[in-house]
Short mmCIF file of C-alpha atoms in Angstrom, two decimals:
data_model
loop_
_atom_site.label_atom_id
_atom_site.label_comp_id
_atom_site.label_asym_id
_atom_site.label_seq_id
_atom_site.Cartn_x
_atom_site.Cartn_y
_atom_site.Cartn_z
CA MET A 26 -30.87 -36.49 -71.99
CA ALA A 27 -28.22 -33.52 -73.89
CA ILE A 28 -25.67 -35.46 -75.73
CA SER A 29 -23.19 -33.89 -76.89
CA ILE A 30 -21.25 -34.64 -79.98
CA LYS A 31 -17.80 -33.13 -80.42
CA THR A 32 -16.21 -32.10 -83.29
CA PRO A 33 -13.02 -33.20 -84.55
CA GLU A 34 -10.93 -30.25 -83.54
CA GLU A 35 -12.41 -31.00 -79.73
CA ILE A 36 -11.66 -34.63 -80.10
CA GLU A 37 -8.16 -33.72 -80.79
CA LYS A 38 -8.63 -31.26 -77.73
CA MET A 39 -8.85 -34.40 -75.66
CA ARG A 40 -6.49 -36.71 -77.21
CA VAL A 41 -4.22 -34.23 -75.73
CA ALA A 42 -5.61 -34.17 -72.05
CA GLY A 43 -6.35 -38.24 -72.34
CA ARG A 44 -3.42 -38.73 -73.62
CA LEU A 45 -1.64 -36.76 -70.34
CA ALA A 46 -3.85 -38.24 -67.80
CA ALA A 47 -2.33 -42.17 -69.21
CA GLU A 48 1.00 -40.79 -69.14
CA VAL A 49 0.16 -40.52 -65.43
CA LEU A 50 -0.95 -43.87 -64.97
CA GLU A 51 2.42 -44.83 -66.72
CA MET A 52 4.41 -42.36 -64.16
CA ILE A 53 3.79 -42.74 -61.14
CA ALA A 54 4.42 -46.85 -61.83
CA PRO A 55 7.39 -47.25 -60.56
CA HIS A 56 6.63 -45.47 -57.26
CA VAL A 57 4.37 -48.42 -56.23
CA LYS A 58 5.75 -50.38 -54.03
CA PRO A 59 5.44 -51.48 -50.21
CA GLY A 60 6.64 -49.13 -47.84
CA VAL A 61 4.94 -45.80 -49.72
CA SER A 62 2.07 -43.73 -48.23
CA THR A 63 -0.91 -42.79 -50.89
CA GLY A 64 -0.14 -39.11 -50.16
CA GLU A 65 3.21 -39.50 -51.66
CA LEU A 66 1.79 -41.26 -54.15
CA ASP A 67 -0.71 -38.04 -54.32
CA ARG A 68 2.24 -35.40 -54.45
CA ILE A 69 4.07 -37.39 -57.53
CA CYS A 70 1.40 -37.29 -59.63
CA HIS A 71 0.29 -33.54 -58.57
CA ASP A 72 3.89 -32.25 -59.49
CA TYR A 73 4.34 -34.44 -62.60
CA ILE A 74 0.79 -33.28 -63.43
CA THR A 75 1.68 -28.99 -62.22
CA ASN A 76 5.00 -28.69 -63.56
CA GLU A 77 6.04 -31.34 -66.36
CA GLN A 78 2.48 -31.90 -67.38
CA HIS A 79 1.17 -28.08 -67.13
CA ALA A 80 -2.06 -29.14 -66.92
CA VAL A 81 -4.74 -29.12 -64.24
CA SER A 82 -6.20 -32.01 -62.08
CA ALA A 83 -9.43 -32.04 -62.07
CA CYS A 84 -9.62 -33.83 -59.24
CA LEU A 85 -8.41 -30.96 -56.60
CA GLY A 86 -10.69 -29.18 -55.69
CA TYR A 87 -13.78 -31.24 -57.17
CA HIS A 88 -16.47 -30.71 -54.83
CA GLY A 89 -13.84 -29.91 -51.64
CA PHE A 90 -12.34 -33.24 -52.67
CA PRO A 91 -8.68 -32.86 -51.17
CA LYS A 92 -6.54 -34.15 -53.45
CA SER A 93 -5.02 -34.13 -56.64
CA VAL A 94 -6.07 -38.66 -57.60
CA CYS A 95 -8.10 -40.43 -55.86
CA ILE A 96 -5.88 -43.82 -54.41
CA SER A 97 -8.39 -46.43 -53.47
CA VAL A 98 -6.53 -49.44 -51.76
CA ASN A 99 -8.10 -52.68 -51.26
CA GLU A 100 -11.66 -52.83 -49.75
CA VAL A 101 -12.13 -49.18 -51.35
CA VAL A 102 -13.94 -49.29 -54.16
CA CYS A 103 -13.94 -45.75 -55.15
CA HIS A 104 -12.56 -42.21 -53.84
CA GLY A 105 -10.07 -42.82 -51.93
CA ILE A 106 -8.25 -39.73 -50.50
CA PRO A 107 -5.08 -40.35 -50.39
CA SER A 108 -2.76 -39.92 -46.92
CA ASP A 109 0.79 -39.77 -45.20
CA ASP A 110 -0.90 -42.65 -42.91
CA ARG A 111 -1.83 -44.89 -45.74
CA LEU A 112 1.27 -47.03 -46.06
CA LEU A 113 1.33 -49.41 -48.94
CA LYS A 114 2.19 -53.69 -48.26
CA ASP A 115 3.21 -57.49 -49.72
CA GLY A 116 -0.09 -57.94 -51.13
CA ASP A 117 -2.43 -54.74 -51.75
CA ILE A 118 -4.19 -54.20 -54.53
CA ILE A 119 -4.82 -50.24 -55.30
CA ASN A 120 -6.44 -47.49 -58.28
CA ILE A 121 -5.25 -44.81 -58.99
CA ASP A 122 -7.69 -42.42 -60.70
CA VAL A 123 -6.45 -39.76 -62.95
CA THR A 124 -8.33 -36.84 -64.34
CA VAL A 125 -5.78 -34.63 -65.88
CA ILE A 126 -7.27 -30.77 -67.54
CA LYS A 127 -5.39 -29.16 -70.37
CA ASP A 128 -6.65 -26.42 -72.61
CA GLU A 129 -11.00 -27.14 -71.04
CA TYR A 130 -11.18 -31.03 -71.84
CA HIS A 131 -11.15 -33.62 -70.21
CA GLY A 132 -8.70 -36.87 -69.51
CA ASP A 133 -10.11 -39.72 -67.20
CA THR A 134 -8.76 -42.69 -66.66
CA SER A 135 -7.81 -45.69 -63.77
CA LYS A 136 -6.02 -48.69 -63.60
CA MET A 137 -5.12 -51.25 -60.57
CA PHE A 138 -1.56 -51.68 -59.20
CA ILE A 139 -0.37 -54.77 -57.43
CA VAL A 140 1.83 -53.70 -54.45
CA GLY A 141 4.76 -56.37 -54.47
CA LYS A 142 3.78 -60.38 -54.33
CA PRO A 143 0.14 -60.69 -55.36
CA THR A 144 -2.49 -62.64 -53.47
CA ILE A 145 -4.77 -65.18 -55.93
CA GLN A 146 -7.65 -63.09 -55.62
CA GLY A 147 -6.20 -60.09 -55.70
CA GLU A 148 -4.38 -61.08 -59.01
CA ARG A 149 -7.27 -62.88 -60.67
CA LEU A 150 -10.01 -59.29 -59.55
CA CYS A 151 -7.81 -57.11 -61.42
CA GLN A 152 -7.09 -59.42 -64.33
CA ILE A 153 -11.41 -60.10 -64.26
CA THR A 154 -12.17 -56.58 -64.33
CA GLN A 155 -9.54 -55.30 -66.50
CA GLN A 156 -10.88 -57.63 -69.25
CA SER A 157 -15.22 -56.83 -68.60
CA LEU A 158 -13.50 -53.05 -69.85
CA TYR A 159 -12.13 -54.79 -73.14
CA LEU A 160 -14.55 -56.81 -73.51
CA ALA A 161 -17.55 -53.12 -73.36
CA LEU A 162 -14.86 -52.03 -75.32
CA ARG A 163 -14.21 -54.08 -78.45
CA LEU A 164 -18.87 -54.14 -78.81
CA VAL A 165 -18.91 -49.89 -78.57
CA LYS A 166 -19.65 -49.13 -82.29
CA PRO A 167 -22.59 -46.24 -84.04
CA GLY A 168 -26.80 -48.25 -83.58
CA ILE A 169 -25.71 -50.57 -80.45
CA ARG A 170 -28.03 -49.06 -77.39
CA LEU A 171 -25.52 -47.88 -75.23
CA ARG A 172 -27.56 -50.68 -72.55
CA GLU A 173 -25.30 -53.32 -74.55
CA LEU A 174 -21.89 -52.04 -72.76
CA GLY A 175 -23.57 -52.92 -69.24
CA ARG A 176 -24.77 -56.10 -70.28
CA ALA A 177 -22.03 -58.13 -71.50
CA ILE A 178 -20.09 -56.16 -68.62
CA GLN A 179 -22.44 -57.79 -65.49
CA LYS A 180 -22.44 -61.52 -67.51
CA TYR A 181 -19.01 -61.78 -67.50
CA VAL A 182 -17.69 -60.19 -64.11
CA GLU A 183 -20.82 -62.72 -63.09
CA SER A 184 -19.63 -65.44 -64.56
CA HIS A 185 -16.05 -64.87 -62.87
CA ASP A 186 -18.14 -65.34 -59.97
CA PHE A 187 -17.37 -61.66 -58.45
CA SER A 188 -20.28 -58.93 -58.88
CA VAL A 189 -20.45 -55.16 -60.82
CA VAL A 190 -20.87 -52.05 -58.53
CA ARG A 191 -24.07 -50.43 -59.00
CA GLU A 192 -24.35 -46.69 -57.75
CA TYR A 193 -21.36 -46.07 -59.66
CA CYS A 194 -20.99 -45.52 -63.41
CA GLY A 195 -19.58 -44.19 -66.61
CA HIS A 196 -20.27 -40.85 -67.78
CA GLY A 197 -20.12 -38.72 -71.01
CA ILE A 198 -16.75 -35.79 -70.92
CA GLY A 199 -15.65 -33.12 -73.06
CA LYS A 200 -15.18 -29.64 -71.71
CA GLY A 201 -17.02 -31.44 -68.61
CA PHE A 202 -15.98 -33.41 -65.85
CA HIS A 203 -18.83 -35.46 -66.10
CA GLU A 204 -21.27 -34.60 -69.04
CA GLU A 205 -24.38 -37.02 -70.10
CA PRO A 206 -24.60 -40.22 -70.76
CA GLN A 207 -24.35 -42.06 -67.69
CA VAL A 208 -22.37 -45.90 -69.04
CA LEU A 209 -24.24 -48.25 -65.89
CA HIS A 210 -21.68 -50.76 -66.02
CA TYR A 211 -24.72 -53.46 -65.69
CA ASP A 212 -27.87 -54.54 -67.45
CA ALA A 213 -30.62 -51.45 -66.54
CA ASP A 214 -32.48 -49.11 -68.61
CA ASP A 215 -30.15 -46.95 -70.52
CA GLY A 216 -33.13 -44.50 -71.23
CA GLY A 217 -33.34 -45.35 -74.64
CA VAL A 218 -29.40 -44.22 -76.10
CA VAL A 219 -28.26 -45.47 -79.36
CA LEU A 220 -24.19 -44.96 -79.54
CA GLN A 221 -23.34 -42.30 -82.09
CA ALA A 222 -20.08 -41.34 -84.30
CA GLY A 223 -18.28 -38.24 -82.30
CA MET A 224 -19.37 -39.09 -78.26
CA THR A 225 -17.43 -39.09 -75.89
CA PHE A 226 -17.88 -41.25 -72.67
CA THR A 227 -15.98 -43.19 -70.42
CA ILE A 228 -16.38 -47.01 -68.74
CA GLU A 229 -15.17 -47.39 -66.13
CA PRO A 230 -16.72 -50.73 -64.50
CA MET A 231 -16.40 -51.19 -60.32
CA VAL A 232 -15.95 -55.31 -59.50
CA ASN A 233 -15.83 -56.77 -56.03
CA ALA A 234 -15.09 -60.58 -55.02
CA GLY A 235 -18.21 -60.46 -52.91
CA ASP A 236 -21.19 -58.65 -52.84
CA TYR A 237 -21.73 -55.51 -54.92
CA ARG A 238 -23.54 -53.54 -51.58
CA ILE A 239 -21.08 -50.69 -51.04
CA ARG A 240 -21.07 -47.95 -48.40
CA THR A 241 -19.45 -44.43 -48.18
CA MET A 242 -17.50 -43.32 -44.69
CA LYS A 243 -17.83 -40.24 -42.80
CA ASP A 244 -15.86 -38.82 -44.71
CA GLY A 245 -18.34 -38.40 -46.70
CA TRP A 246 -16.41 -39.58 -50.29
CA THR A 247 -14.37 -43.15 -49.58
CA VAL A 248 -15.87 -45.87 -50.59
CA LYS A 249 -16.18 -49.21 -48.96
CA THR A 250 -17.34 -52.92 -49.99
CA LYS A 251 -20.26 -53.68 -47.59
CA ASP A 252 -18.42 -57.28 -46.99
CA ARG A 253 -15.09 -55.91 -46.92
CA SER A 254 -13.90 -57.73 -49.48
CA LEU A 255 -11.67 -56.91 -52.35
CA SER A 256 -12.40 -53.79 -55.46
CA ALA A 257 -11.03 -53.18 -58.76
CA GLN A 258 -11.98 -51.32 -61.47
CA TYR A 259 -10.18 -49.65 -64.59
CA GLU A 260 -10.97 -47.22 -66.85
CA HIS A 261 -10.72 -45.08 -70.14
CA THR A 262 -12.69 -41.97 -71.64
CA ILE A 263 -13.05 -43.34 -75.67
CA VAL A 264 -14.80 -41.63 -78.71
CA VAL A 265 -17.25 -43.33 -81.00
CA THR A 266 -15.17 -43.87 -84.46
CA ASP A 267 -17.59 -44.27 -87.80
CA ASN A 268 -16.93 -47.99 -86.68
CA GLY A 269 -15.86 -48.14 -83.70
CA CYS A 270 -14.33 -46.54 -81.00
CA GLU A 271 -11.33 -44.80 -79.96
CA ILE A 272 -9.17 -45.08 -76.71
CA LEU A 273 -8.15 -41.60 -76.05
CA THR A 274 -6.69 -43.16 -72.66
CA LEU A 275 -4.43 -45.45 -73.79
CA ARG A 276 -1.27 -46.54 -72.09
CA SER A 277 2.18 -48.48 -73.56
CA ASP A 278 0.67 -52.02 -70.70
CA ASP A 279 -2.39 -52.06 -72.65
CA THR A 280 -2.96 -54.89 -74.21
CA ILE A 281 -5.14 -53.55 -76.74
CA ASP A 282 -5.53 -52.29 -79.56
CA ALA A 283 -5.81 -47.65 -79.73
CA VAL A 284 -8.69 -47.69 -82.47
CA LEU A 285 -11.05 -50.89 -82.74
CA VAL A 286 -12.59 -51.22 -85.33
CA ASN A 287 -16.11 -53.39 -85.56
CA GLU A 288 -16.78 -55.62 -88.41
CA GLY A 289 -20.55 -55.92 -89.64
#
């Protein structure tokens, strides 16, 4: 497994790309409200990435994906295709997943938005999913096994009677959209990967309110929970530092520090 260790110059480029991706999510927040279509949200994001940031959406055209961002509503786990026919309504939970390319390097991030007044289950699912990501981020430091992250996420999520999707994972990132290693969000064989300073990857747990099993729709992209329960996801791109990690896609609404220093 060839896991690249990024140079300081590469990490600086990834900081720029990561910051841009985070800014897209900050920009779109006021537009997420009842009555707006996911297609309109996609157009706003595309215009911002292209004309304001002078960057490129990594999703648009990726293996044929037709839009600039993924927008996944309620029971959609991931890879939701924005549509003018899908109007948001009060209580919906939606994930917007943004990957920006700037100066050849990728920044990849996603977060949940609650439309209008939240449901109790929807709000709780989003909170637990975000906390599971934060829990894993706090563990990252050189010398630990990669599987420790998935083990911690799974234990925390299941302690709240939710489940972790198995089929999708975090990934190495840099010049490539998806690089090694694969970052599983449950306890499974990691191929012996030990974290080292300079590794860059995403952590992006997908958490279901019901069973963890999923199904892919006929469009070949949209993934839904098999039991039609709600699903949530949060994602950050990070770089492993000498004593913790730095979150390259930190947003102003994040309740965790950009630089996480692990003592001991």
